[in-house]
PDB file of C-alpha atoms in Angstrom:
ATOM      1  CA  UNK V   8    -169.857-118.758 -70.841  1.00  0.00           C
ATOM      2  CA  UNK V   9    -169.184-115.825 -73.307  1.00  0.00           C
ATOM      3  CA  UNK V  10    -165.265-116.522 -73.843  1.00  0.00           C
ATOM      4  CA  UNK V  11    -163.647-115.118 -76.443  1.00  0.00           C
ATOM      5  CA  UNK V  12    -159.576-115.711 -77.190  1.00  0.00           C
ATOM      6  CA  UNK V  13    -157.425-113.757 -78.788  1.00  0.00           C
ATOM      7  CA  UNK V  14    -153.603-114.862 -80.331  1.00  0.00           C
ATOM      8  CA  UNK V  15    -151.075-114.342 -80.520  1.00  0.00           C
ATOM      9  CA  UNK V  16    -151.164-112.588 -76.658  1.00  0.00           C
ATOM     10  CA  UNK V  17    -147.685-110.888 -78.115  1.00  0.00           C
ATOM     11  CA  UNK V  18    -145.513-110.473 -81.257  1.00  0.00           C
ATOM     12  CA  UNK V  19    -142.718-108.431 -82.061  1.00  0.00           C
ATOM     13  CA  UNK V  20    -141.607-108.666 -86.046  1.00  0.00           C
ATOM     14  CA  UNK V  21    -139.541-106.412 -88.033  1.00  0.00           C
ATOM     15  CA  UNK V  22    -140.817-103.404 -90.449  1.00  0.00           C
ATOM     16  CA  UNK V  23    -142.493-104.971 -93.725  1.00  0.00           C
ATOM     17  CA  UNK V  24    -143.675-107.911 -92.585  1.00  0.00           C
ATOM     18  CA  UNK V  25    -147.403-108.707 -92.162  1.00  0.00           C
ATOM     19  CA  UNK V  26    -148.817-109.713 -88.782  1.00  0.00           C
ATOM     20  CA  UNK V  27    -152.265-111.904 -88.316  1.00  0.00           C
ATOM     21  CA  UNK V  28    -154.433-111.951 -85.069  1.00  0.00           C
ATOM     22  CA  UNK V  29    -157.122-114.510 -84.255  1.00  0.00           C
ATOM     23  CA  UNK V  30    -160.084-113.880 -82.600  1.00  0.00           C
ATOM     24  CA  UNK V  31    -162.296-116.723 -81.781  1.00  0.00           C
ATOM     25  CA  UNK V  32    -165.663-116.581 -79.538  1.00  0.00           C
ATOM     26  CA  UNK V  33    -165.454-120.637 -78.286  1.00  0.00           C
ATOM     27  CA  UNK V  34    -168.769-120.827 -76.462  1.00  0.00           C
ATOM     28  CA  UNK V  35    -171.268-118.657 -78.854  1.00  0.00           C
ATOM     29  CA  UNK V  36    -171.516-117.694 -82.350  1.00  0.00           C
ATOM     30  CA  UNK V  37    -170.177-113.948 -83.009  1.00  0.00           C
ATOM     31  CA  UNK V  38    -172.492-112.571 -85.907  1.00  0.00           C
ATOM     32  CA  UNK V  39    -170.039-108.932 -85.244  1.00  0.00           C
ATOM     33  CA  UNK V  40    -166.824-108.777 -84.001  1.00  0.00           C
ATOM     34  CA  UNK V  41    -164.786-105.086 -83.495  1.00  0.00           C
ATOM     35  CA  UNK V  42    -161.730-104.536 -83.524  1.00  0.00           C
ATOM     36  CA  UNK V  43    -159.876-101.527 -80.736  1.00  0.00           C
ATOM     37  CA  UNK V  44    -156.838-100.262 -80.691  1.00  0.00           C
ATOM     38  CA  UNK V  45    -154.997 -98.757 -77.451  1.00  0.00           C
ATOM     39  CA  UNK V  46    -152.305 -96.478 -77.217  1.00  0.00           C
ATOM     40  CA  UNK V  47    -150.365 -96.194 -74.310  1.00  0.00           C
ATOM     41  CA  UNK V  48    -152.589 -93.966 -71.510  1.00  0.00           C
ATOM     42  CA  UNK V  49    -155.440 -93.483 -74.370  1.00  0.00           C
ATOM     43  CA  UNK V  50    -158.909 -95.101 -74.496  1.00  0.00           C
ATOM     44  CA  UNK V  51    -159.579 -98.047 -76.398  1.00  0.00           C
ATOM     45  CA  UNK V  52    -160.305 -96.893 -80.060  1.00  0.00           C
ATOM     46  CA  UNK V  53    -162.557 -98.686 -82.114  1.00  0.00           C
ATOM     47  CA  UNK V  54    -160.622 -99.314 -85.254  1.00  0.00           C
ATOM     48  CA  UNK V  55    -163.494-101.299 -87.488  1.00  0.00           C
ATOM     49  CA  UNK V  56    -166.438-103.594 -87.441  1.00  0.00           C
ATOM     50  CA  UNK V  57    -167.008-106.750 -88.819  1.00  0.00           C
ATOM     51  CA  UNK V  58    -170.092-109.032 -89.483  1.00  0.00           C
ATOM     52  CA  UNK V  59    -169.909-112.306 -90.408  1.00  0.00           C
ATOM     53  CA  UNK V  60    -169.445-113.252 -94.082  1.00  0.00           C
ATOM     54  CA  UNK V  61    -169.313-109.563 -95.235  1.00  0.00           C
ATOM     55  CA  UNK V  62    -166.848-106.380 -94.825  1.00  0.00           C
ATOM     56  CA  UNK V  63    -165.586-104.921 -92.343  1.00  0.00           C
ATOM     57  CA  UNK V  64    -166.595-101.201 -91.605  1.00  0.00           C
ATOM     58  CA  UNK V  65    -164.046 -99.229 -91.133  1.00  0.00           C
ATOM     59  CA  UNK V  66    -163.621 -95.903 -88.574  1.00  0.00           C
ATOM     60  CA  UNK V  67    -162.567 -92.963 -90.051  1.00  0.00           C
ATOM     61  CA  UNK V  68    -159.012 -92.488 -90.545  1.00  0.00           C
ATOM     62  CA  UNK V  69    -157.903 -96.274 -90.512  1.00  0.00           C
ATOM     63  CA  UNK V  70    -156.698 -97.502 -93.446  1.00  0.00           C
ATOM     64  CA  UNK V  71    -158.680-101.000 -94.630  1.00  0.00           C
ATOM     65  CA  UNK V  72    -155.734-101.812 -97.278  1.00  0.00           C
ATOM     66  CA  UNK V  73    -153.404-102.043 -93.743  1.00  0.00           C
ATOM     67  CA  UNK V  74    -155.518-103.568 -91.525  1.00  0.00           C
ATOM     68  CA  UNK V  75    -157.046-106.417 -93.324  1.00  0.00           C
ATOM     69  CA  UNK V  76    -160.352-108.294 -91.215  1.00  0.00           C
ATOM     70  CA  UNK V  77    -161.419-111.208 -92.178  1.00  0.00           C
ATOM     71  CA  UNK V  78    -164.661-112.696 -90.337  1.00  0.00           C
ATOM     72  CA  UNK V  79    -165.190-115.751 -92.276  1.00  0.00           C
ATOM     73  CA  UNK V  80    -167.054-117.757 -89.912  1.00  0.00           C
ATOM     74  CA  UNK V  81    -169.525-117.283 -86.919  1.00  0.00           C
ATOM     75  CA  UNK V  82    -166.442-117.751 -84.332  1.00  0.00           C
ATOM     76  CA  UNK V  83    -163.621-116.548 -86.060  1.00  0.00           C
ATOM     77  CA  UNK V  84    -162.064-113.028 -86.795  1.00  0.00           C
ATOM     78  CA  UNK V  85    -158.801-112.032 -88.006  1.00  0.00           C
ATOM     79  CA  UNK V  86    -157.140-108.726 -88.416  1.00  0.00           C
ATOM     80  CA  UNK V  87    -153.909-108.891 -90.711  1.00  0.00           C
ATOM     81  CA  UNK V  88    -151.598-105.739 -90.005  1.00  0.00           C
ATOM     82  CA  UNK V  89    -149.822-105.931 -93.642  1.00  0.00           C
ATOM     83  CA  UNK V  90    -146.174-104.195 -93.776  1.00  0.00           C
ATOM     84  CA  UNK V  91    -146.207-102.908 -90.527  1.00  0.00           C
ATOM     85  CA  UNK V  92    -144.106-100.165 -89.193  1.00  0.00           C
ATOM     86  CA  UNK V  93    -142.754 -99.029 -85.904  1.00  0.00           C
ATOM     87  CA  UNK V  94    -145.685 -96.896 -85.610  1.00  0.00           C
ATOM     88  CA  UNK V  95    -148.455 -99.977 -85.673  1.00  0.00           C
ATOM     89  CA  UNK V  96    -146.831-100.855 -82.316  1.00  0.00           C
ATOM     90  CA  UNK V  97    -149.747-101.193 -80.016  1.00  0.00           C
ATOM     91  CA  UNK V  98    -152.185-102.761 -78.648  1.00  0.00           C
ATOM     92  CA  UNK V  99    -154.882-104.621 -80.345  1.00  0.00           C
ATOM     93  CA  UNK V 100    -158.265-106.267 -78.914  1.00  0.00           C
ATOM     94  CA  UNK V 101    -161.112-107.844 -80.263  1.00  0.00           C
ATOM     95  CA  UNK V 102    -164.387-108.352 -78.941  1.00  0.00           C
ATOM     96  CA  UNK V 103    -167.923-110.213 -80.224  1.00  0.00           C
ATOM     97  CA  UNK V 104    -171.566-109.747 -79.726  1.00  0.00           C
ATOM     98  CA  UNK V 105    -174.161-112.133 -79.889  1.00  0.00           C
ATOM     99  CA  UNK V 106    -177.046-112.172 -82.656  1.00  0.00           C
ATOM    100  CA  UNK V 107    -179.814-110.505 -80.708  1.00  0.00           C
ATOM    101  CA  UNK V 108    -177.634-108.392 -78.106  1.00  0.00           C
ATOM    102  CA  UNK V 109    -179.660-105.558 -76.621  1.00  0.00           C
ATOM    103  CA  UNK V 110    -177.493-103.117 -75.630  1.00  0.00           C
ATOM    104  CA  UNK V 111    -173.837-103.810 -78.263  1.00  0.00           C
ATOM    105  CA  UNK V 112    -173.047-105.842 -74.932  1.00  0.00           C
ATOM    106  CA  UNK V 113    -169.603-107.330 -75.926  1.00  0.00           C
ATOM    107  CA  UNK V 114    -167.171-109.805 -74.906  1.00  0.00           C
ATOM    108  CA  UNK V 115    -163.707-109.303 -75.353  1.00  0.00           C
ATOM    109  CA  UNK V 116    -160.135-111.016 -76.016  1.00  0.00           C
ATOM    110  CA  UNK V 117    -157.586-110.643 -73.925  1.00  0.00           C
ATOM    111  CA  UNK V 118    -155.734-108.448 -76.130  1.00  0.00           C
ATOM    112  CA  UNK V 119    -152.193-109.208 -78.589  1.00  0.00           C
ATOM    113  CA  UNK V 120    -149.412-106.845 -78.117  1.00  0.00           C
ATOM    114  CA  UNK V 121    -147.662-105.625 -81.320  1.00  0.00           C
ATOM    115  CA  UNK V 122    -144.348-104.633 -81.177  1.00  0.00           C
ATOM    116  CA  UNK V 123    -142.598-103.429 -84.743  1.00  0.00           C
ATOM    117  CA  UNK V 124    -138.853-103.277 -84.954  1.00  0.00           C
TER     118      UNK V 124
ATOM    119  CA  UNK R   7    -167.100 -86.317 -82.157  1.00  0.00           C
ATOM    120  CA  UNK R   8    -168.059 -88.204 -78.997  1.00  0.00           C
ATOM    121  CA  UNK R   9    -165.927 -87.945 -75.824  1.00  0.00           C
ATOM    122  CA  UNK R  10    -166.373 -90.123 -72.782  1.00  0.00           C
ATOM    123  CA  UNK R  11    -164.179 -88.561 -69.844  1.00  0.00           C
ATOM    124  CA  UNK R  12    -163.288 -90.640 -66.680  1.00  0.00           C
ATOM    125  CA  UNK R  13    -162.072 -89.288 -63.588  1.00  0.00           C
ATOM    126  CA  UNK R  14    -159.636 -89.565 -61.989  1.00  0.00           C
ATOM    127  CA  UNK R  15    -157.184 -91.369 -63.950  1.00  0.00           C
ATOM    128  CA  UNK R  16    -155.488 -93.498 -61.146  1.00  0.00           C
ATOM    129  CA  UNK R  17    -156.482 -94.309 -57.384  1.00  0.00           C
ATOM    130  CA  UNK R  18    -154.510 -96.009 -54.330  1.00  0.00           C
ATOM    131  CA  UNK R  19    -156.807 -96.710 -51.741  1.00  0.00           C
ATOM    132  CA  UNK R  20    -156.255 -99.181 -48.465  1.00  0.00           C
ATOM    133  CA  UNK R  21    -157.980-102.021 -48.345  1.00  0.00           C
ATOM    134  CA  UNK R  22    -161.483-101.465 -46.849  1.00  0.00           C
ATOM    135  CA  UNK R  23    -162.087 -98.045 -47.789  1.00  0.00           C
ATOM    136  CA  UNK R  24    -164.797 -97.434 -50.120  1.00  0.00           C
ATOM    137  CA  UNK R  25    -164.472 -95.125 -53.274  1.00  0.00           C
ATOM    138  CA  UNK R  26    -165.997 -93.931 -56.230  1.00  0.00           C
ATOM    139  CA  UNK R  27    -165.396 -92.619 -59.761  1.00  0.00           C
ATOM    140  CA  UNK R  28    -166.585 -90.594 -62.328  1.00  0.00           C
ATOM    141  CA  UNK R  29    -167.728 -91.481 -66.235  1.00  0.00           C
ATOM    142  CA  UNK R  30    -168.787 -88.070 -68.206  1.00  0.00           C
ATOM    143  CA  UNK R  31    -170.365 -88.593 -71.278  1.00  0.00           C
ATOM    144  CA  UNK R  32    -172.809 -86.469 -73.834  1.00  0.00           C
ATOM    145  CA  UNK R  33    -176.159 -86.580 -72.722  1.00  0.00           C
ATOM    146  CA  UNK R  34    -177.578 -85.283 -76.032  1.00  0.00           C
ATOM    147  CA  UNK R  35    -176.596 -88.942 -77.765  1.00  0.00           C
ATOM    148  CA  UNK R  36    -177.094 -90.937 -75.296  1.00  0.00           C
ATOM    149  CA  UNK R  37    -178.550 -95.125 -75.746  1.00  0.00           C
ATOM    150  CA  UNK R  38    -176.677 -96.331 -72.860  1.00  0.00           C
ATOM    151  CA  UNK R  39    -173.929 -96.571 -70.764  1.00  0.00           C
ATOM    152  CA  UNK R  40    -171.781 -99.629 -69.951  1.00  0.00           C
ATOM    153  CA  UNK R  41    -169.159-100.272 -67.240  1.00  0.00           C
ATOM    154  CA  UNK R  42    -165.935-102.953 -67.763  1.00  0.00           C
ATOM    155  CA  UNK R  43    -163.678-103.918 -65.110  1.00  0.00           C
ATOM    156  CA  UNK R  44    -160.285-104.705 -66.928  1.00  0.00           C
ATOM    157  CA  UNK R  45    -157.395-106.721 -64.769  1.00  0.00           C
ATOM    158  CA  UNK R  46    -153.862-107.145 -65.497  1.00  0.00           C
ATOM    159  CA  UNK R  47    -153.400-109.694 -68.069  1.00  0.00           C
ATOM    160  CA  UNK R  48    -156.961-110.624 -68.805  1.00  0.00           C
ATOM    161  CA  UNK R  49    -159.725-109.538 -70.990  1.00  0.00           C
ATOM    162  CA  UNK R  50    -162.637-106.376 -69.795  1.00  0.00           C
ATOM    163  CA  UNK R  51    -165.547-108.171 -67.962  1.00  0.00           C
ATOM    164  CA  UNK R  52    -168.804-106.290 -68.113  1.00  0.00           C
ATOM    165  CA  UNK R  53    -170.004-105.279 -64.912  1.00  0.00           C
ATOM    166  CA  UNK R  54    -172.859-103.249 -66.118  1.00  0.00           C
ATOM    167  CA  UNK R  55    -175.284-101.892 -68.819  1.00  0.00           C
ATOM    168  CA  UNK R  56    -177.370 -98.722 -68.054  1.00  0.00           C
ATOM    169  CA  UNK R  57    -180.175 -97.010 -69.724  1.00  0.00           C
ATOM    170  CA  UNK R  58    -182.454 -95.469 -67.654  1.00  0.00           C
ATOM    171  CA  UNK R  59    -182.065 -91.984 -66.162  1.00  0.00           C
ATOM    172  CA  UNK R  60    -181.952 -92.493 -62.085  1.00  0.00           C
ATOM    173  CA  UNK R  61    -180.417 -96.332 -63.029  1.00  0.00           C
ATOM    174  CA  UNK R  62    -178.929 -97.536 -60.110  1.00  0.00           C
ATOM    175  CA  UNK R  63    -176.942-101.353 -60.823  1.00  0.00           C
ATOM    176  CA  UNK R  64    -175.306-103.418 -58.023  1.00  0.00           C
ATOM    177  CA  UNK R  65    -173.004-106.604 -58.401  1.00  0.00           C
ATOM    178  CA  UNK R  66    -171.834-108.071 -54.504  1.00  0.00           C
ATOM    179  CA  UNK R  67    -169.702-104.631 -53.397  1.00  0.00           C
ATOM    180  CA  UNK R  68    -170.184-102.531 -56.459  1.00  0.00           C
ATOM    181  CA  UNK R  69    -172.690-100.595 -57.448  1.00  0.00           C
ATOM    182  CA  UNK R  70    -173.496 -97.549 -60.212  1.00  0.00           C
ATOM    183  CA  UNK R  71    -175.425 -95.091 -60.731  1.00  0.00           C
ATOM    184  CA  UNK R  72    -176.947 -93.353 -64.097  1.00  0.00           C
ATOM    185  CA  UNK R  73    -177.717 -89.533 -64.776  1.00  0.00           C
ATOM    186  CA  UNK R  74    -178.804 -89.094 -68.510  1.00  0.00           C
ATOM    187  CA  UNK R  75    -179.820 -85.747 -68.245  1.00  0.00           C
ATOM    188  CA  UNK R  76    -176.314 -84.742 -66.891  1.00  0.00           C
ATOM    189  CA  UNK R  77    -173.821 -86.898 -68.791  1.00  0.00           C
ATOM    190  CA  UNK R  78    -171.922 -88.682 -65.764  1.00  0.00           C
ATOM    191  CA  UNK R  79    -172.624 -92.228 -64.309  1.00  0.00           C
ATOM    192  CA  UNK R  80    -170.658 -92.819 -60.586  1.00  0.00           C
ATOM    193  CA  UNK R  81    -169.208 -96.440 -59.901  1.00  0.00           C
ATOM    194  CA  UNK R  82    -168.641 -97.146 -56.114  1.00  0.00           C
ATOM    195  CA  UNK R  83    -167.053 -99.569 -54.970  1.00  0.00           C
ATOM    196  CA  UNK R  84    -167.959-100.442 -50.983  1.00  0.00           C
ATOM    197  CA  UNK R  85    -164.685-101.578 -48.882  1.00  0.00           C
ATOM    198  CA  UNK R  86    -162.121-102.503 -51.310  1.00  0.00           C
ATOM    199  CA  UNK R  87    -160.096-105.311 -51.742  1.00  0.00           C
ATOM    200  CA  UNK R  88    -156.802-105.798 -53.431  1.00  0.00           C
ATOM    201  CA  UNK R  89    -158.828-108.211 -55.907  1.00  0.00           C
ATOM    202  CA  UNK R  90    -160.657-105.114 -57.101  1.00  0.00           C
ATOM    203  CA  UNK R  91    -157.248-103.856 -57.850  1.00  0.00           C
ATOM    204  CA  UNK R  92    -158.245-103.066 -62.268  1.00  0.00           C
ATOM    205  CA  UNK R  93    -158.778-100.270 -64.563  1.00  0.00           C
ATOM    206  CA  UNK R  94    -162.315 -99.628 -64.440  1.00  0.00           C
ATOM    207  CA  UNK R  95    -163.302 -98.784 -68.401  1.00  0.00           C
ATOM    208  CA  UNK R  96    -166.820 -96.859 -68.949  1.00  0.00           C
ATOM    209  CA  UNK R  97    -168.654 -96.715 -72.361  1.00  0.00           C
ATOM    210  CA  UNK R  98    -171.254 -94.686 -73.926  1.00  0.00           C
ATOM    211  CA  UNK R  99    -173.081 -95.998 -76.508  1.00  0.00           C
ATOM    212  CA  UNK R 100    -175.075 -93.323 -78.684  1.00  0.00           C
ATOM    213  CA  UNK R 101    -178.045 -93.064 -80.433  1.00  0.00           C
ATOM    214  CA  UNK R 102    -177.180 -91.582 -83.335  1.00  0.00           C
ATOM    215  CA  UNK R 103    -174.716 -95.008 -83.867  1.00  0.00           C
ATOM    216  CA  UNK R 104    -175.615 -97.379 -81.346  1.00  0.00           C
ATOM    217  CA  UNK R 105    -174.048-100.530 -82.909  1.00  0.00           C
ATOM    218  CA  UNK R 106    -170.750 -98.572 -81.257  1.00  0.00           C
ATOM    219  CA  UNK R 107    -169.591 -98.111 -77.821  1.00  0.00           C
ATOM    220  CA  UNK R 108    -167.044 -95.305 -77.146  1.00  0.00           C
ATOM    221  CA  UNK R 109    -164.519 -95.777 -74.324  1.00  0.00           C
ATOM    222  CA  UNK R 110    -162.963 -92.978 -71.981  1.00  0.00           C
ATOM    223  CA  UNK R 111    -159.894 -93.622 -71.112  1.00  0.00           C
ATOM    224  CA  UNK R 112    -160.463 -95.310 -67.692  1.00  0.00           C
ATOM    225  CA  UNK R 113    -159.784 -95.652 -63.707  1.00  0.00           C
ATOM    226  CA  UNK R 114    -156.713 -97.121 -62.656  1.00  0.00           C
ATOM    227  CA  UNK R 115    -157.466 -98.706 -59.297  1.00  0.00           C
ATOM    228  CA  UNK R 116    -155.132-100.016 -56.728  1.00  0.00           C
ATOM    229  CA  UNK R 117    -156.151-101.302 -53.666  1.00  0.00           C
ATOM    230  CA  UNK R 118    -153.185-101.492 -51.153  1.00  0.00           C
ATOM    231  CA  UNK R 119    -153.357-104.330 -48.810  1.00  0.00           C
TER     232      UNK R 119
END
């Protein structure tokens, strides 16, 4: 139980272009999702927070007109990484939490790999 | 500004031995503390959630231990095997914000056969 995908696993596109990631929990219903990004060597950075059928909260410093989440449903999350540049190369990973979690315990994709040309 | 510290960054150990590392966090925000094991390829698994001061958690050969008054939770891991080969990912989770977990930057395990 508690799987949660995440795709594409990898893309590489070139600088402008926008960039959506799925992230779906297939065996429970998400009511928040997060998003992390990882720099090479660096902890996982929590880049926002999403609950279902409202906005995303976003961490200080990342910009919510780039990084567009959508978390329409109860199983699905997307981030959209709009006109991305060489320096949005990195990796991104979602993960849910159940309604009624006691401790924020989460469940996470496997993680997509941007790479911007 | 939260930091979570993990020592030591990377490990090679032979297969068998037993080892142990290190997760630092501030004990003046603390809710509790979570452990991920993270392999090659695949998504974090939780291994465990602390909360208690004196916490001790065991899963077959691994096994943690919790000091809130500190800061620093030890995982050990009791003669390893090349399947624990992972990067072993601690979390804090505050008070102050405890819908967030904060990562350190993790344990790089490899367990030579």
């Amino acid at each position: 139980g508690a799987v949660v995908s995440q795709h594409p696993s990898w893309v590489i596109c070139k600088s402008g272009t926008s960039v959506k990631i799925e992230c779906r929990s297939l065996d429970f219903q998400a009511t928040t999702m997060f998003w992390y990004r990882q720099f090479p060597k660096q902890s996982l950075m929590l880049m926002a927070t999403s609950n279902e059928g409202s906005k995303a909260t976003y961490e200080q410093g990342v910009e919510k007109d780039k990084f567009l989440i959508n978390h329409a449903s109860l199983t699905l999350s997307t981030l959209t990484v709009t006109s991305a540049h060489p320096e949005d190369s990195s990796f991104y990973i979602c993960s849910a939490r159940e309604w009624g979690a006691t401790y924020n315990e989460q469940f996470f994709g496997p993680g997509t790999r941007l790479t911007v040309l | 500004i939260l930091n979570v510290e993990q020592s030591p960054q990377s490990l090679h150990v032979q297969e068998g031995d037993s080892t142990n590392f290190t997760c630092s966090f501030p004990s003046s925000n603390f809710y509790a503390l979570h452990w991920y094991r993270w392999e090659t390829a695949k998504s974090p698994e939780a291994l465990f959630v602390m909360t208690l001061n004196g916490d001790e958690k065991k899963k077959g050969r691994i096994s943690a231990t919790l000091n809130t008054k500190e800061g620093y939770s030890y995982l050990y891991i009791k003669g390893s095997q090349p399947e624990d080969s992972a990067t072993y990912l601690c979390a804090s989770q505050p008070k102050t914000s405890y819908d967030k977990v904060i990562f350190g930057p993790g344990t790089s395990l490899s367990v030579i056969p």
